[in-house]
């Protein structure tokens, strides 16, 4: 059997993948990357991005220049770990991870338009042209301008797929001419091509296709407009057949599945093969007067049963991909990953009667303690399942009449959270939080947070701040488990919850990080005094009373001394604010909030465009604070600030460089930033000179250390060593 597991967001809308925006391009395509944890996302006409699934972060992004259009999905050559793309139909590009500029990558102009590139882990790379011709990449690169035959001049390719049969790659593609569909099976290395005609279906036409090869037989699955999945078996012929004979051969099909969920016909849009006994279908059920309800379903083709079904309330683009036991689909405006697991197919599992000692009282299809709010499971239309549901209703009525109140299931809890008063919400959720931390409970808590946030969106007066903060503080959640939590916190200006999320979530998109930074910088100091935030990261190095701490010291510890460089002596303090490091330019509360931002993970490529939009005055204030932290770190021999979760010297310098890269032109033009940049420049130059002097005596110090190891000192002595 197969069942759905937890889900998370791989990429959100907008540049870089997080936060609000216009949504993802519905024409995008997904291909496996050079590793089992990597996928390549191609956005139609624009760019290709390599994502690491477990980290939910992009590792690289390559885009074509203005005026060029990617005309087929980017794929990975698994043998060389190179990436292959085609833009403007005929221009082939090949590059590696370290190549940053796609315009400088290998280029070859072909003689015909490319339809699709298919890459196989052990079978090399195959290039399918729009005219039906196929070449291996190696053969094509030997003579890029070689003539490509046109086999389907009056037909249009609708689908293609590449597979391995033994040691030989097999390419299958389907074409359409008027109402007729043709299937081509080609072995490029053997120069073997077979053409078949697909049997027509009255009052229905095929929507999409998928296939797999087993025992030298191609199993072609076709999803039709009559809500049915048909199966076509095509034997892989060994002998070549004359062209006239191939065109006459008609493939018959057999009904495999009739798609129905809870008695309603499922209008499928995509299907993928999971294994020889299971397929997944993405589709919708029309709802008169409302938007169609969309579902992701898994079916057992061996016993023709629906295994599980997940509701997708925010809608999809109709596309579905599956790699390494993970589904990928656009849900609403984000690219969502849904895990699933497979077990040995059996009749007991197919009808939901597989015994499980840990879940004897569960519904035959669903463990509500592990599923998300939207997951629905269709019951089997059998007398036994009806009896089970009737018995469940009787038990529920009995509990109500006797006043018994057992622990709520997650399904019941999610339903109650939608309309019950605040105090009831807190009581029920705290009971769930008190449970032992298991995978099921963790997934359930993510569903609870999502339900609470959805209620906050519908009713602005409802906002359980303390409860949400307690959940985030006590559970190891992530941004992808509750992607709308921080967006709602920003709307509510809940700075305390944002601080906790920044400190605890490992996968916050750069757009949300920037939004938090902007919110913190724009909040007035007077307002922050009334906000309760965690001050542990800042209280140890900022004076709480007057916010004015002296940094001058007679001991030169880490190269910071005004006597050391004459340039430092004539540094004047700007009249407007303290910017040379002598006092903190922000209050204690704002410093603690900014420290949370400094701790958040980010990718420079995706954060830089957002920082360019930071208002000039906020950018100057942030740079003053970073400079203040830099000076404070430089006072210590170990360059470490005191306190819990205080920023490190590397974090401070990385953010300072990033901010200067984004705002340098603005900084240079603003008069109020001149003194700050001058002080920063002189301070850094003084430290560079100090470390340069240390490097000069490094050899002498090492020699002294060596001599001390060689000399055996038995008695106490005082020695004077002169360094010349």
PDB file of C-alpha atoms in Angstrom, residues 257-450:
ATOM      1  CA  UNK A 257      -9.360   2.506 -13.044  1.00  0.00           C
ATOM      2  CA  UNK A 258     -12.519   4.544 -12.849  1.00  0.00           C
ATOM      3  CA  UNK A 259     -11.682   7.599 -10.751  1.00  0.00           C
ATOM      4  CA  UNK A 260     -14.261   8.216  -8.051  1.00  0.00           C
ATOM      5  CA  UNK A 261     -13.870   9.825  -4.616  1.00  0.00           C
ATOM      6  CA  UNK A 262     -16.771   9.428  -2.165  1.00  0.00           C
ATOM      7  CA  UNK A 263     -19.071   8.633  -5.039  1.00  0.00           C
ATOM      8  CA  UNK A 264     -18.123  11.732  -7.075  1.00  0.00           C
ATOM      9  CA  UNK A 265     -16.175  11.529 -10.328  1.00  0.00           C
ATOM     10  CA  UNK A 266     -12.609  12.831 -10.068  1.00  0.00           C
ATOM     11  CA  UNK A 267     -11.606  14.920 -13.080  1.00  0.00           C
ATOM     12  CA  UNK A 268      -7.920  14.097 -13.371  1.00  0.00           C
ATOM     13  CA  UNK A 269      -5.307  16.522 -14.670  1.00  0.00           C
ATOM     14  CA  UNK A 270      -2.021  14.626 -14.085  1.00  0.00           C
ATOM     15  CA  UNK A 271      -0.914  11.131 -13.176  1.00  0.00           C
ATOM     16  CA  UNK A 272       2.415   9.514 -12.251  1.00  0.00           C
ATOM     17  CA  UNK A 273       3.490   5.927 -11.654  1.00  0.00           C
ATOM     18  CA  UNK A 274       4.747   5.091  -8.150  1.00  0.00           C
ATOM     19  CA  UNK A 275       5.432   1.386  -8.716  1.00  0.00           C
ATOM     20  CA  UNK A 276       3.894  -1.524 -10.608  1.00  0.00           C
ATOM     21  CA  UNK A 277       0.869  -1.540  -8.279  1.00  0.00           C
ATOM     22  CA  UNK A 278       0.317   2.149  -7.452  1.00  0.00           C
ATOM     23  CA  UNK A 279      -0.318   5.391  -9.322  1.00  0.00           C
ATOM     24  CA  UNK A 280      -1.003   8.938  -8.137  1.00  0.00           C
ATOM     25  CA  UNK A 281      -3.621  11.154  -9.766  1.00  0.00           C
ATOM     26  CA  UNK A 282      -4.039  14.900  -9.303  1.00  0.00           C
ATOM     27  CA  UNK A 283      -7.538  16.132 -10.082  1.00  0.00           C
ATOM     28  CA  UNK A 284     -10.650  17.961  -8.970  1.00  0.00           C
ATOM     29  CA  UNK A 285     -14.302  17.329  -8.189  1.00  0.00           C
ATOM     30  CA  UNK A 286     -16.760  19.946  -9.495  1.00  0.00           C
ATOM     31  CA  UNK A 287     -18.757  21.710  -6.789  1.00  0.00           C
ATOM     32  CA  UNK A 288     -21.800  23.556  -8.192  1.00  0.00           C
ATOM     33  CA  UNK A 289     -21.687  27.260  -7.409  1.00  0.00           C
ATOM     34  CA  UNK A 290     -18.149  27.032  -5.958  1.00  0.00           C
ATOM     35  CA  UNK A 291     -14.613  26.420  -7.061  1.00  0.00           C
ATOM     36  CA  UNK A 292     -13.858  22.750  -7.782  1.00  0.00           C
ATOM     37  CA  UNK A 293     -12.281  20.858  -4.885  1.00  0.00           C
ATOM     38  CA  UNK A 294      -8.816  19.596  -5.813  1.00  0.00           C
ATOM     39  CA  UNK A 295      -7.270  16.394  -4.490  1.00  0.00           C
ATOM     40  CA  UNK A 296      -4.073  14.360  -4.639  1.00  0.00           C
ATOM     41  CA  UNK A 297      -5.009  10.666  -4.689  1.00  0.00           C
ATOM     42  CA  UNK A 298      -3.073   7.399  -4.575  1.00  0.00           C
ATOM     43  CA  UNK A 299      -4.639   4.315  -6.176  1.00  0.00           C
ATOM     44  CA  UNK A 300      -3.867   0.610  -5.977  1.00  0.00           C
ATOM     45  CA  UNK A 301      -4.100  -0.607  -9.575  1.00  0.00           C
ATOM     46  CA  UNK A 302      -3.744  -4.246  -8.573  1.00  0.00           C
ATOM     47  CA  UNK A 303      -6.947  -4.221  -6.524  1.00  0.00           C
ATOM     48  CA  UNK A 304      -8.477  -1.074  -8.104  1.00  0.00           C
ATOM     49  CA  UNK A 305      -8.939   0.750  -4.803  1.00  0.00           C
ATOM     50  CA  UNK A 306      -8.323   4.269  -3.572  1.00  0.00           C
ATOM     51  CA  UNK A 307      -5.568   4.158  -0.953  1.00  0.00           C
ATOM     52  CA  UNK A 308      -5.519   7.729   0.309  1.00  0.00           C
ATOM     53  CA  UNK A 309      -6.608  11.202  -0.686  1.00  0.00           C
ATOM     54  CA  UNK A 310      -5.395  14.685   0.276  1.00  0.00           C
ATOM     55  CA  UNK A 311      -7.500  17.823  -0.094  1.00  0.00           C
ATOM     56  CA  UNK A 312      -5.715  20.801  -1.668  1.00  0.00           C
ATOM     57  CA  UNK A 313      -7.904  23.780  -0.722  1.00  0.00           C
ATOM     58  CA  UNK A 314      -5.697  26.481  -2.248  1.00  0.00           C
ATOM     59  CA  UNK A 315      -5.857  24.953  -5.722  1.00  0.00           C
ATOM     60  CA  UNK A 316      -3.111  23.670  -8.023  1.00  0.00           C
ATOM     61  CA  UNK A 317      -1.749  24.289 -11.505  1.00  0.00           C
ATOM     62  CA  UNK A 318      -2.687  20.761 -12.578  1.00  0.00           C
ATOM     63  CA  UNK A 319       0.966  19.636 -12.719  1.00  0.00           C
ATOM     64  CA  UNK A 320       2.389  16.775 -10.649  1.00  0.00           C
ATOM     65  CA  UNK A 321       5.947  15.393 -10.410  1.00  0.00           C
ATOM     66  CA  UNK A 322       7.299  12.512  -8.368  1.00  0.00           C
ATOM     67  CA  UNK A 323      10.941  11.761  -7.459  1.00  0.00           C
ATOM     68  CA  UNK A 324      12.484   9.743  -4.611  1.00  0.00           C
ATOM     69  CA  UNK A 325       9.135   9.103  -2.845  1.00  0.00           C
ATOM     70  CA  UNK A 326       8.224  12.789  -2.903  1.00  0.00           C
ATOM     71  CA  UNK A 327       5.403  14.527  -4.738  1.00  0.00           C
ATOM     72  CA  UNK A 328       5.985  18.032  -6.083  1.00  0.00           C
ATOM     73  CA  UNK A 329       3.093  20.306  -7.011  1.00  0.00           C
ATOM     74  CA  UNK A 330       2.078  23.963  -7.006  1.00  0.00           C
ATOM     75  CA  UNK A 331      -0.374  24.439  -4.134  1.00  0.00           C
ATOM     76  CA  UNK A 332      -1.789  27.944  -4.197  1.00  0.00           C
ATOM     77  CA  UNK A 333       1.207  30.191  -4.824  1.00  0.00           C
ATOM     78  CA  UNK A 334       3.952  27.900  -3.481  1.00  0.00           C
ATOM     79  CA  UNK A 335       5.802  24.800  -4.651  1.00  0.00           C
ATOM     80  CA  UNK A 336       4.891  22.098  -2.137  1.00  0.00           C
ATOM     81  CA  UNK A 337       6.626  18.791  -1.409  1.00  0.00           C
ATOM     82  CA  UNK A 338       4.477  15.933  -0.053  1.00  0.00           C
ATOM     83  CA  UNK A 339       6.253  12.847   1.231  1.00  0.00           C
ATOM     84  CA  UNK A 340       4.779   9.379   0.816  1.00  0.00           C
ATOM     85  CA  UNK A 341       5.780   5.864   1.705  1.00  0.00           C
ATOM     86  CA  UNK A 342       5.138   2.535   0.028  1.00  0.00           C
ATOM     87  CA  UNK A 343       4.634  -0.943   1.457  1.00  0.00           C
ATOM     88  CA  UNK A 344       4.092  -4.351  -0.074  1.00  0.00           C
ATOM     89  CA  UNK A 345       0.763  -4.422  -1.871  1.00  0.00           C
ATOM     90  CA  UNK A 346      -1.744  -6.851  -0.369  1.00  0.00           C
ATOM     91  CA  UNK A 347      -5.497  -7.243  -0.341  1.00  0.00           C
ATOM     92  CA  UNK A 348      -5.630  -6.541   3.398  1.00  0.00           C
ATOM     93  CA  UNK A 349      -3.757  -3.291   2.939  1.00  0.00           C
ATOM     94  CA  UNK A 350      -5.846  -2.309  -0.073  1.00  0.00           C
ATOM     95  CA  UNK A 351      -9.126  -2.560   1.855  1.00  0.00           C
ATOM     96  CA  UNK A 352      -7.693  -1.047   5.013  1.00  0.00           C
ATOM     97  CA  UNK A 353      -7.653  -4.264   7.112  1.00  0.00           C
ATOM     98  CA  UNK A 354      -3.919  -4.555   7.619  1.00  0.00           C
ATOM     99  CA  UNK A 355      -3.470  -5.113  11.345  1.00  0.00           C
ATOM    100  CA  UNK A 356      -1.464  -2.595  13.289  1.00  0.00           C
ATOM    101  CA  UNK A 357      -1.048  -3.069  17.020  1.00  0.00           C
ATOM    102  CA  UNK A 358      -0.392   0.604  17.524  1.00  0.00           C
ATOM    103  CA  UNK A 359      -3.574   1.826  15.813  1.00  0.00           C
ATOM    104  CA  UNK A 360      -6.300  -0.765  16.418  1.00  0.00           C
ATOM    105  CA  UNK A 361      -8.919   1.910  16.993  1.00  0.00           C
ATOM    106  CA  UNK A 362      -8.105   3.938  13.873  1.00  0.00           C
ATOM    107  CA  UNK A 363     -10.275   4.410  10.810  1.00  0.00           C
ATOM    108  CA  UNK A 364      -9.530   1.800   8.113  1.00  0.00           C
ATOM    109  CA  UNK A 365      -7.841   4.403   5.923  1.00  0.00           C
ATOM    110  CA  UNK A 366      -6.481   7.148   8.100  1.00  0.00           C
ATOM    111  CA  UNK A 367      -4.444   7.948  11.187  1.00  0.00           C
ATOM    112  CA  UNK A 368      -5.868  11.339  12.066  1.00  0.00           C
ATOM    113  CA  UNK A 369      -3.045  11.986  14.539  1.00  0.00           C
ATOM    114  CA  UNK A 370      -0.534  12.080  11.707  1.00  0.00           C
ATOM    115  CA  UNK A 371      -2.372  13.765   8.865  1.00  0.00           C
ATOM    116  CA  UNK A 372      -2.771  17.426   8.051  1.00  0.00           C
ATOM    117  CA  UNK A 373      -6.048  19.290   8.203  1.00  0.00           C
ATOM    118  CA  UNK A 374      -6.737  19.037   4.495  1.00  0.00           C
ATOM    119  CA  UNK A 375      -6.193  15.273   4.239  1.00  0.00           C
ATOM    120  CA  UNK A 376      -9.331  13.329   3.486  1.00  0.00           C
ATOM    121  CA  UNK A 377      -9.641   9.610   3.002  1.00  0.00           C
ATOM    122  CA  UNK A 378     -12.409   8.128   0.923  1.00  0.00           C
ATOM    123  CA  UNK A 379     -14.130   5.129   2.591  1.00  0.00           C
ATOM    124  CA  UNK A 380     -14.749   1.936   0.732  1.00  0.00           C
ATOM    125  CA  UNK A 381     -18.337   1.312  -0.325  1.00  0.00           C
ATOM    126  CA  UNK A 382     -18.672  -1.868   1.704  1.00  0.00           C
ATOM    127  CA  UNK A 383     -21.042  -3.090   4.389  1.00  0.00           C
ATOM    128  CA  UNK A 384     -18.206  -3.439   6.880  1.00  0.00           C
ATOM    129  CA  UNK A 385     -16.970   0.162   6.487  1.00  0.00           C
ATOM    130  CA  UNK A 386     -20.563   1.426   6.884  1.00  0.00           C
ATOM    131  CA  UNK A 387     -20.863  -0.603  10.068  1.00  0.00           C
ATOM    132  CA  UNK A 388     -17.610   0.826  11.405  1.00  0.00           C
ATOM    133  CA  UNK A 389     -18.796   4.386  10.793  1.00  0.00           C
ATOM    134  CA  UNK A 390     -22.175   3.658  12.398  1.00  0.00           C
ATOM    135  CA  UNK A 391     -20.427   2.199  15.439  1.00  0.00           C
ATOM    136  CA  UNK A 392     -18.197   5.276  15.673  1.00  0.00           C
ATOM    137  CA  UNK A 393     -21.255   7.568  15.608  1.00  0.00           C
ATOM    138  CA  UNK A 394     -22.927   5.482  18.299  1.00  0.00           C
ATOM    139  CA  UNK A 395     -19.846   5.726  20.539  1.00  0.00           C
ATOM    140  CA  UNK A 396     -19.709   9.485  20.019  1.00  0.00           C
ATOM    141  CA  UNK A 397     -23.397   9.888  20.946  1.00  0.00           C
ATOM    142  CA  UNK A 398     -22.822   7.683  23.979  1.00  0.00           C
ATOM    143  CA  UNK A 399     -19.910   9.817  25.166  1.00  0.00           C
ATOM    144  CA  UNK A 400     -21.979  12.980  24.809  1.00  0.00           C
ATOM    145  CA  UNK A 401     -24.932  11.566  26.706  1.00  0.00           C
ATOM    146  CA  UNK A 402     -22.831  10.235  29.603  1.00  0.00           C
ATOM    147  CA  UNK A 403     -20.661  13.332  29.860  1.00  0.00           C
ATOM    148  CA  UNK A 404     -17.433  11.446  29.186  1.00  0.00           C
ATOM    149  CA  UNK A 405     -14.679  13.558  27.643  1.00  0.00           C
ATOM    150  CA  UNK A 406     -11.795  11.548  26.264  1.00  0.00           C
ATOM    151  CA  UNK A 407      -8.849  13.099  24.414  1.00  0.00           C
ATOM    152  CA  UNK A 408      -9.840  14.687  21.122  1.00  0.00           C
ATOM    153  CA  UNK A 409      -8.436  13.343  17.901  1.00  0.00           C
ATOM    154  CA  UNK A 410      -6.524  15.807  15.749  1.00  0.00           C
ATOM    155  CA  UNK A 411      -9.432  15.933  13.297  1.00  0.00           C
ATOM    156  CA  UNK A 412     -11.862  16.867  16.084  1.00  0.00           C
ATOM    157  CA  UNK A 413      -9.437  19.403  17.513  1.00  0.00           C
ATOM    158  CA  UNK A 414      -8.938  21.122  14.155  1.00  0.00           C
ATOM    159  CA  UNK A 415     -12.693  21.401  13.694  1.00  0.00           C
ATOM    160  CA  UNK A 416     -13.135  22.919  17.164  1.00  0.00           C
ATOM    161  CA  UNK A 417     -10.355  25.455  16.638  1.00  0.00           C
ATOM    162  CA  UNK A 418     -12.276  27.060  13.782  1.00  0.00           C
ATOM    163  CA  UNK A 419     -15.014  28.629  15.904  1.00  0.00           C
ATOM    164  CA  UNK A 420     -14.540  28.006  19.645  1.00  0.00           C
ATOM    165  CA  UNK A 421     -13.717  30.847  22.116  1.00  0.00           C
ATOM    166  CA  UNK A 422     -10.108  31.739  22.873  1.00  0.00           C
ATOM    167  CA  UNK A 423      -9.940  30.121  26.303  1.00  0.00           C
ATOM    168  CA  UNK A 424     -11.200  26.796  24.906  1.00  0.00           C
ATOM    169  CA  UNK A 425      -8.623  26.983  22.117  1.00  0.00           C
ATOM    170  CA  UNK A 426      -5.807  27.460  24.649  1.00  0.00           C
ATOM    171  CA  UNK A 427      -6.951  24.573  26.829  1.00  0.00           C
ATOM    172  CA  UNK A 428      -7.230  22.075  23.967  1.00  0.00           C
ATOM    173  CA  UNK A 429      -3.991  23.091  22.260  1.00  0.00           C
ATOM    174  CA  UNK A 430      -2.019  22.981  25.513  1.00  0.00           C
ATOM    175  CA  UNK A 431      -3.221  19.410  26.012  1.00  0.00           C
ATOM    176  CA  UNK A 432      -1.762  18.555  22.619  1.00  0.00           C
ATOM    177  CA  UNK A 433       1.510  20.360  23.398  1.00  0.00           C
ATOM    178  CA  UNK A 434       1.830  18.376  26.623  1.00  0.00           C
ATOM    179  CA  UNK A 435       2.013  15.097  24.720  1.00  0.00           C
ATOM    180  CA  UNK A 436       5.365  13.408  24.219  1.00  0.00           C
ATOM    181  CA  UNK A 437       7.185  14.792  21.170  1.00  0.00           C
ATOM    182  CA  UNK A 438       6.701  12.261  18.368  1.00  0.00           C
ATOM    183  CA  UNK A 439       6.584  12.651  14.607  1.00  0.00           C
ATOM    184  CA  UNK A 440       2.785  12.361  14.610  1.00  0.00           C
ATOM    185  CA  UNK A 441       2.331  14.970  17.337  1.00  0.00           C
ATOM    186  CA  UNK A 442       4.810  17.276  15.617  1.00  0.00           C
ATOM    187  CA  UNK A 443       2.879  17.095  12.339  1.00  0.00           C
ATOM    188  CA  UNK A 444      -0.384  17.620  14.227  1.00  0.00           C
ATOM    189  CA  UNK A 445       0.964  20.758  15.909  1.00  0.00           C
ATOM    190  CA  UNK A 446       1.934  22.123  12.500  1.00  0.00           C
ATOM    191  CA  UNK A 447      -1.673  21.578  11.385  1.00  0.00           C
ATOM    192  CA  UNK A 448      -2.943  23.306  14.540  1.00  0.00           C
ATOM    193  CA  UNK A 449      -0.803  26.383  13.871  1.00  0.00           C
ATOM    194  CA  UNK A 450      -2.005  26.494  10.252  1.00  0.00           C
TER     195      UNK A 450
END
